[in-house]
XYZ file of C-alpha atoms in Angstrom:
356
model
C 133.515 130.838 128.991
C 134.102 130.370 125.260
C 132.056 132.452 122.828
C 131.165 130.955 119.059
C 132.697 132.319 116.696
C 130.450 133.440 113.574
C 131.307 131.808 109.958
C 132.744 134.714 108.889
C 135.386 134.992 112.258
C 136.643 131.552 111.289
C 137.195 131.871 107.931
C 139.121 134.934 108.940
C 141.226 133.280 111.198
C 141.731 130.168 108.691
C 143.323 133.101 106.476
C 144.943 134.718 109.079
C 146.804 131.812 109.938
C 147.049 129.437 106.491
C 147.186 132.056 103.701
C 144.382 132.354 101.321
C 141.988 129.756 100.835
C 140.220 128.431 98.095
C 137.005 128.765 96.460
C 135.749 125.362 96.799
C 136.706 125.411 100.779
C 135.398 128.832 100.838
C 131.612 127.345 99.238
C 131.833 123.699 101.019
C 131.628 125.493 104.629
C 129.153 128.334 103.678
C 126.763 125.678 102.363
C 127.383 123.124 105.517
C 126.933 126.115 107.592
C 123.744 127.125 105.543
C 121.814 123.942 105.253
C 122.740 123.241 108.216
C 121.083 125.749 110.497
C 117.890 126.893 108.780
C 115.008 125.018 106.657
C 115.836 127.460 103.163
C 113.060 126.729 101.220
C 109.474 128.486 100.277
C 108.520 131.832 100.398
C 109.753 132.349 103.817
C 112.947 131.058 102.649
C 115.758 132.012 99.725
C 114.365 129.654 97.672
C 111.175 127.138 95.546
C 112.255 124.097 93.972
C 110.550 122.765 91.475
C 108.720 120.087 93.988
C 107.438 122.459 95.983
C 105.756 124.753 93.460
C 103.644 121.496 92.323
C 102.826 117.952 93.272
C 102.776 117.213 89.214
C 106.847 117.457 89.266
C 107.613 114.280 92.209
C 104.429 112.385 90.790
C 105.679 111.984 87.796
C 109.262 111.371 88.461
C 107.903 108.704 90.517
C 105.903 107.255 87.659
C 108.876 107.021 85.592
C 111.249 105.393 88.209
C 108.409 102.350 88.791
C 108.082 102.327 85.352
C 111.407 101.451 84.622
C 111.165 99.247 87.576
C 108.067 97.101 86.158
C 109.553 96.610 82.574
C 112.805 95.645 84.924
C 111.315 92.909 86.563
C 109.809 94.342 89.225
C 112.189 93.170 91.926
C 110.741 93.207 95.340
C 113.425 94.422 97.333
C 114.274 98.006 95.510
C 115.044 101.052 97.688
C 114.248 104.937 96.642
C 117.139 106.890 96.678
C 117.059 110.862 97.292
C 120.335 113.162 97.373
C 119.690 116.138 99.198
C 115.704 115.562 99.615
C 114.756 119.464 100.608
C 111.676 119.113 103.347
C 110.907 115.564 101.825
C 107.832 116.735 99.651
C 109.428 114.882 96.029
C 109.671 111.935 98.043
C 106.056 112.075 99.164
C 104.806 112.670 95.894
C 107.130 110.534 93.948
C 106.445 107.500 96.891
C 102.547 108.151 96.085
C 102.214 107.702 92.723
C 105.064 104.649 93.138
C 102.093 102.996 95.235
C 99.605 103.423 92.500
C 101.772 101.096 90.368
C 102.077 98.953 93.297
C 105.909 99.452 94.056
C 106.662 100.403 98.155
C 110.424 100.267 97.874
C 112.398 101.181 101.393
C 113.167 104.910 101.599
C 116.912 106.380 102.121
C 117.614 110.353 102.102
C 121.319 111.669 101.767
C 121.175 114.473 103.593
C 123.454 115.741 106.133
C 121.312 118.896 107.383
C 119.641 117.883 110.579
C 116.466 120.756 110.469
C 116.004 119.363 106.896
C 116.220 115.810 108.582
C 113.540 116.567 111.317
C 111.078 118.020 108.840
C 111.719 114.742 106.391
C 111.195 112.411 109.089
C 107.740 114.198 109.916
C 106.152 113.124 106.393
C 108.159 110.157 105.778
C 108.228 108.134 109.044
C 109.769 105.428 107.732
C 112.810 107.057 105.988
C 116.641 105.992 106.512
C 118.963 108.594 106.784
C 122.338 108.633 105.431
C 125.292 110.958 105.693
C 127.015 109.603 102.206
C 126.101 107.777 99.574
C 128.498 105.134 101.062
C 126.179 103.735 103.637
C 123.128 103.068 101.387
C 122.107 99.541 101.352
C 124.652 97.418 99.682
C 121.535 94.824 98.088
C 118.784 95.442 95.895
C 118.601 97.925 93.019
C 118.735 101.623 93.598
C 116.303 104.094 92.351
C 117.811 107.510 92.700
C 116.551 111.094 91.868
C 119.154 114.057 92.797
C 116.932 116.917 92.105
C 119.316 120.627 92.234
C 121.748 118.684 94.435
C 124.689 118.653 92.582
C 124.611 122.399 92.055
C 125.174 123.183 95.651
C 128.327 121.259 95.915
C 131.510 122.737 96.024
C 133.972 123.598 92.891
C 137.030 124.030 92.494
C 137.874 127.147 90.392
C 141.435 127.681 88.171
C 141.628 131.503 86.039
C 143.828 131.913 83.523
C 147.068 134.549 84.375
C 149.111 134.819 81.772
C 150.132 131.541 79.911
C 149.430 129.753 82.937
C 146.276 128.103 84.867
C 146.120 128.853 88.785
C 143.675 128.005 91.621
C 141.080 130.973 92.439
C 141.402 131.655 95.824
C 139.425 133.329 98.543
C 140.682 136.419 100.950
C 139.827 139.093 103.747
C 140.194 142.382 101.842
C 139.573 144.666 104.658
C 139.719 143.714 108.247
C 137.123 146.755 108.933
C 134.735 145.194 106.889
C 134.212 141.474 108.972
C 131.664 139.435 106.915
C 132.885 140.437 102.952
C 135.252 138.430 101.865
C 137.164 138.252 97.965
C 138.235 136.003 94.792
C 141.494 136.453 93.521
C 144.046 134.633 91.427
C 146.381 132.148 93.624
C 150.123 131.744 93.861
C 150.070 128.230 93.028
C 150.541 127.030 89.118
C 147.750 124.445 87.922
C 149.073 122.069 85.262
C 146.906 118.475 85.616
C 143.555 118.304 84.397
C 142.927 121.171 82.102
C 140.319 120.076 79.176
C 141.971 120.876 75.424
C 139.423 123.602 74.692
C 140.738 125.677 77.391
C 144.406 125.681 76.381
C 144.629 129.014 74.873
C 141.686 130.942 77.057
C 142.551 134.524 77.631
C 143.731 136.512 80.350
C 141.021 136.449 83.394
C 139.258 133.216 82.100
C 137.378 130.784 84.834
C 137.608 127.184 84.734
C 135.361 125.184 87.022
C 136.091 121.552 87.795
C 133.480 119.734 89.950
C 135.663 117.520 91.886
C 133.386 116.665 94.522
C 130.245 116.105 92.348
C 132.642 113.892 89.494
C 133.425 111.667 92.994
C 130.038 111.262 94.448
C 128.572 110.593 90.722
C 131.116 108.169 90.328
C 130.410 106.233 93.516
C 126.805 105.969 93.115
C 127.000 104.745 89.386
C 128.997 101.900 90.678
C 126.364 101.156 93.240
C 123.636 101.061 89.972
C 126.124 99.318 88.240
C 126.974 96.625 90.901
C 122.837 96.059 92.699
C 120.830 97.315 89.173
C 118.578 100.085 89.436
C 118.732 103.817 87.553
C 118.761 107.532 88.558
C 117.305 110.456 87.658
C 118.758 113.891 87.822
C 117.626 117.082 87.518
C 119.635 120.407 87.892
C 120.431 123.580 86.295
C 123.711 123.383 83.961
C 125.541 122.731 80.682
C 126.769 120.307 78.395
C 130.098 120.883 78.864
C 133.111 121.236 79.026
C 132.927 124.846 78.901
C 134.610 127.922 80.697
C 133.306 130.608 82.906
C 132.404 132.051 86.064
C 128.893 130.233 87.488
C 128.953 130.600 91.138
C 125.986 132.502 92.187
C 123.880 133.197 95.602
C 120.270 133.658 96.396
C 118.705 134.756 99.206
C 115.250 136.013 99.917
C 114.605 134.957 96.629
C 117.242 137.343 94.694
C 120.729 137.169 94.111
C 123.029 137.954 96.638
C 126.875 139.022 96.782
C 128.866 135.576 97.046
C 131.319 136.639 98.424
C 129.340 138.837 101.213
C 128.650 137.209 104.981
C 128.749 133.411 103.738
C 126.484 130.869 105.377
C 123.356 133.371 105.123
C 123.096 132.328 101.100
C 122.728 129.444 99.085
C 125.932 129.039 96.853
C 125.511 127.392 93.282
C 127.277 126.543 90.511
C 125.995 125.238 87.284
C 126.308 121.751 86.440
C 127.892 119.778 83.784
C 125.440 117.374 82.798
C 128.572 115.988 80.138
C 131.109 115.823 83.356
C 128.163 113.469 85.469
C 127.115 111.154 82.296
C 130.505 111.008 81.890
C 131.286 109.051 85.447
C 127.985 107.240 84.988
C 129.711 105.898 81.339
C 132.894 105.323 83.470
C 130.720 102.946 85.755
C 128.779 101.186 83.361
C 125.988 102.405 83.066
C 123.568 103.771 79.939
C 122.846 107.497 79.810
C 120.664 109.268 78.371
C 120.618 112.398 76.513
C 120.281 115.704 78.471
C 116.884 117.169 77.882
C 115.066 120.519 79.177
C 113.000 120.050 81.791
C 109.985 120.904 79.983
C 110.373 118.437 77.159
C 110.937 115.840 80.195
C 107.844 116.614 81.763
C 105.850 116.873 78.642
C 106.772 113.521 78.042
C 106.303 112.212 81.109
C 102.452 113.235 80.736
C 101.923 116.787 82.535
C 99.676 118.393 80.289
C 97.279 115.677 80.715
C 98.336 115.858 84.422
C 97.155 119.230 84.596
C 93.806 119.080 82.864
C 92.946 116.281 85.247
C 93.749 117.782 88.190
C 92.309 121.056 87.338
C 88.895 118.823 86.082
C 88.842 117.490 89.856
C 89.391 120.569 91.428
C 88.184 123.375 89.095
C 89.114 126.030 91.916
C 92.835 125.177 91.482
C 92.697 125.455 88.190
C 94.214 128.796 87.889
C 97.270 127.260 90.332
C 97.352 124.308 88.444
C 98.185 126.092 84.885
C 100.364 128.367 86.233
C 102.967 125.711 87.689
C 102.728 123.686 84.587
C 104.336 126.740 83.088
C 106.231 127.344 85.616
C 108.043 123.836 85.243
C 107.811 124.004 81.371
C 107.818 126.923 80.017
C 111.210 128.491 78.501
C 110.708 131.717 79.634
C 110.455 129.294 83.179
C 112.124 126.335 84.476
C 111.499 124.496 80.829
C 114.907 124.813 79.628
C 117.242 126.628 81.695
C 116.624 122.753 84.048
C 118.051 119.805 82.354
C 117.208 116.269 82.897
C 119.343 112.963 82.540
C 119.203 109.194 83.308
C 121.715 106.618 83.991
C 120.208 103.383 84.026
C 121.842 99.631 84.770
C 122.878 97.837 81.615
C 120.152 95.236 82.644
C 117.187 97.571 82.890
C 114.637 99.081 80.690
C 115.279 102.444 79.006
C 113.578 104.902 81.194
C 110.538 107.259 79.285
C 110.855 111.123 78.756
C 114.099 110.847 77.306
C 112.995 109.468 73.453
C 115.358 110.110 71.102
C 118.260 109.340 73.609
């Protein structure tokens, strides 16, 4: 009778048998193992995104995305588009206030994590689920929102040793201590790919290049590009390029060790809003400028959001205020989140982004 082996026993026998392995192997199967065995969100979970503290944030996005598609021409055949949808709840928000301006598009979810994909499927019925962006719907235009989804997936990490750029590696410092694990510099010398501004770093500097995310950006922006359509994304990151060490873990609501029993965390790394407007450019398409999150949702109408909802239902005022904040606020969400749009040469230029 075989016994399953934990995370931790496999990626000790992976380094046991292969050598060290590297940081963006190391975070692709603790987050696959992660989202794929436990609903993470809410106060039971590690973690609130910014849907789930209030309805306000999915309305509005939706608001924007069928206003974009009305000025568009309101073609009847669009599809809504969510990477890495959480329990569904900015879909069922967003798809709400898409109704109000009469647009029903067909609903698709990229998301691989199959207790995420039974809780979806509970409020949206009707939703198609997909395991890549590569088996959306080849016709009609695309309207996308990737809401902290790139920041989960996996980077690849170089430091600087010497004069020289190598990969950042993971190992099994102590074989008494089963589920820690450690980042070290690699054997292997790194020459292809390394931005100007990082030519000279010093000793012990950390370069992070999103390979995955630059490939799945890429791909979908040539979808929008080839069937019309925009997207909207929202994440916490940079305008890069830019050097340093960003891969974090929460859990239970407070960082965690990284590096420390992987799969029971949610690995992150910042994202480069410049790296992801970048592949949408490469495709095509019109970006926008990044803004905070705040200034987005200011512009997208919260405040007057807010006092409505809080007029027709005085008791939630109190909860009403406090997650406008919440989602605006610097000291919150407001600017530490970033927004962007890519939108199809064709199409309207979406609203909250003035001055792009």
């Amino acid at each position: 009778m075989s016994v399953e082996l934990t995370l931790s026993e496999r990626l000790a026998r992976q380094i046991a048998a292969g050598g060290p392995i590297s940081v963006a192997h190391y975070m692709a199967e603790a987050n696959q193992h992660y989202y794929g065995t436990r609903d993470p969100l809410g106060a039971a979970g590690d973690f609130t995104t910014a849907p789930e503290i209030s309805q306000m944030f999915g309305e509005l996005i939706g608001l924007c995305l069928a206003d974009i598609w009305m000025r568009s021409g309101g073609r009847p055949e669009a599809h809504y588009v969510e990477l890495g949808p959480g329990r569904g709840t900015l879909a069922s928000d967003a798809l709400r206030s898409m109704a109000s301006a009469g647009l029903r598009p067909r609903v698709h979810f990229v998301e691989t994590s199959p207790s995420l994909r039974e809780r979806q499927s509970a409020l949206i019925p009707n939703v198609s689920h997909h395991d890549a962006v590569s088996s959306l719907p080849e016709r009609g235009p695309l309207l996308v929102v990737a809401n902290e989804f790139f920041d989960a997936l996996p980077v690849r990490q170089l430091i600087r040793v010497g004069n020289e750029w190598r990969e950042r590696v993971v190992v099994r410092p102590d074989p008494d201590e089963p589920d820690r694990f450690a980042p070290m510099a690699g054997y292997r010398r790194v020459e292809s790919g390394i931005p100007a501004m990082a030519a000279d770093a010093p000793e012990g500097t950390i370069l992070e290049m999103p390979l995955a995310g630059s490939a799945i950006a890429l791909e979908l922006a040539h979808r929008i590009a080839k069937q019309g359509g925009a997207a909207i994304i929202v994440d916490y990151g940079y305008e890069g390029p830019a050097t340093g060490d960003t891969l974090q873990a929460v859990r239970a609501h407070r960082y965690a060790d990284p590096f420390l029993e992987p799969g029971e965390s949610d690995l992150t790394t910042h994202v480069d809003f410049t790296m992801i407007g970048n592949m949408a450019r490469q495709a095509g398409l019109r970006v926008t400028q990044t803004v905070g999150q705040g200034a987005f949702l200011r512009q997208l109408g919260i405040d007057a959001r807010a006092d409505q909802l809080s007029r027709t239902t005085p008791a939630r005022a109190e909860e009403v205020e406090a997650a406008r904040h919440r989602l605006t606020a610097d000291d919150a969400m407001g600017t530490l989140f970033k927004a962007m749009a890519w939108v199809h040469p064709d199409w309207a230029d979406p609203a909250g982004f003035e001055g792009s």
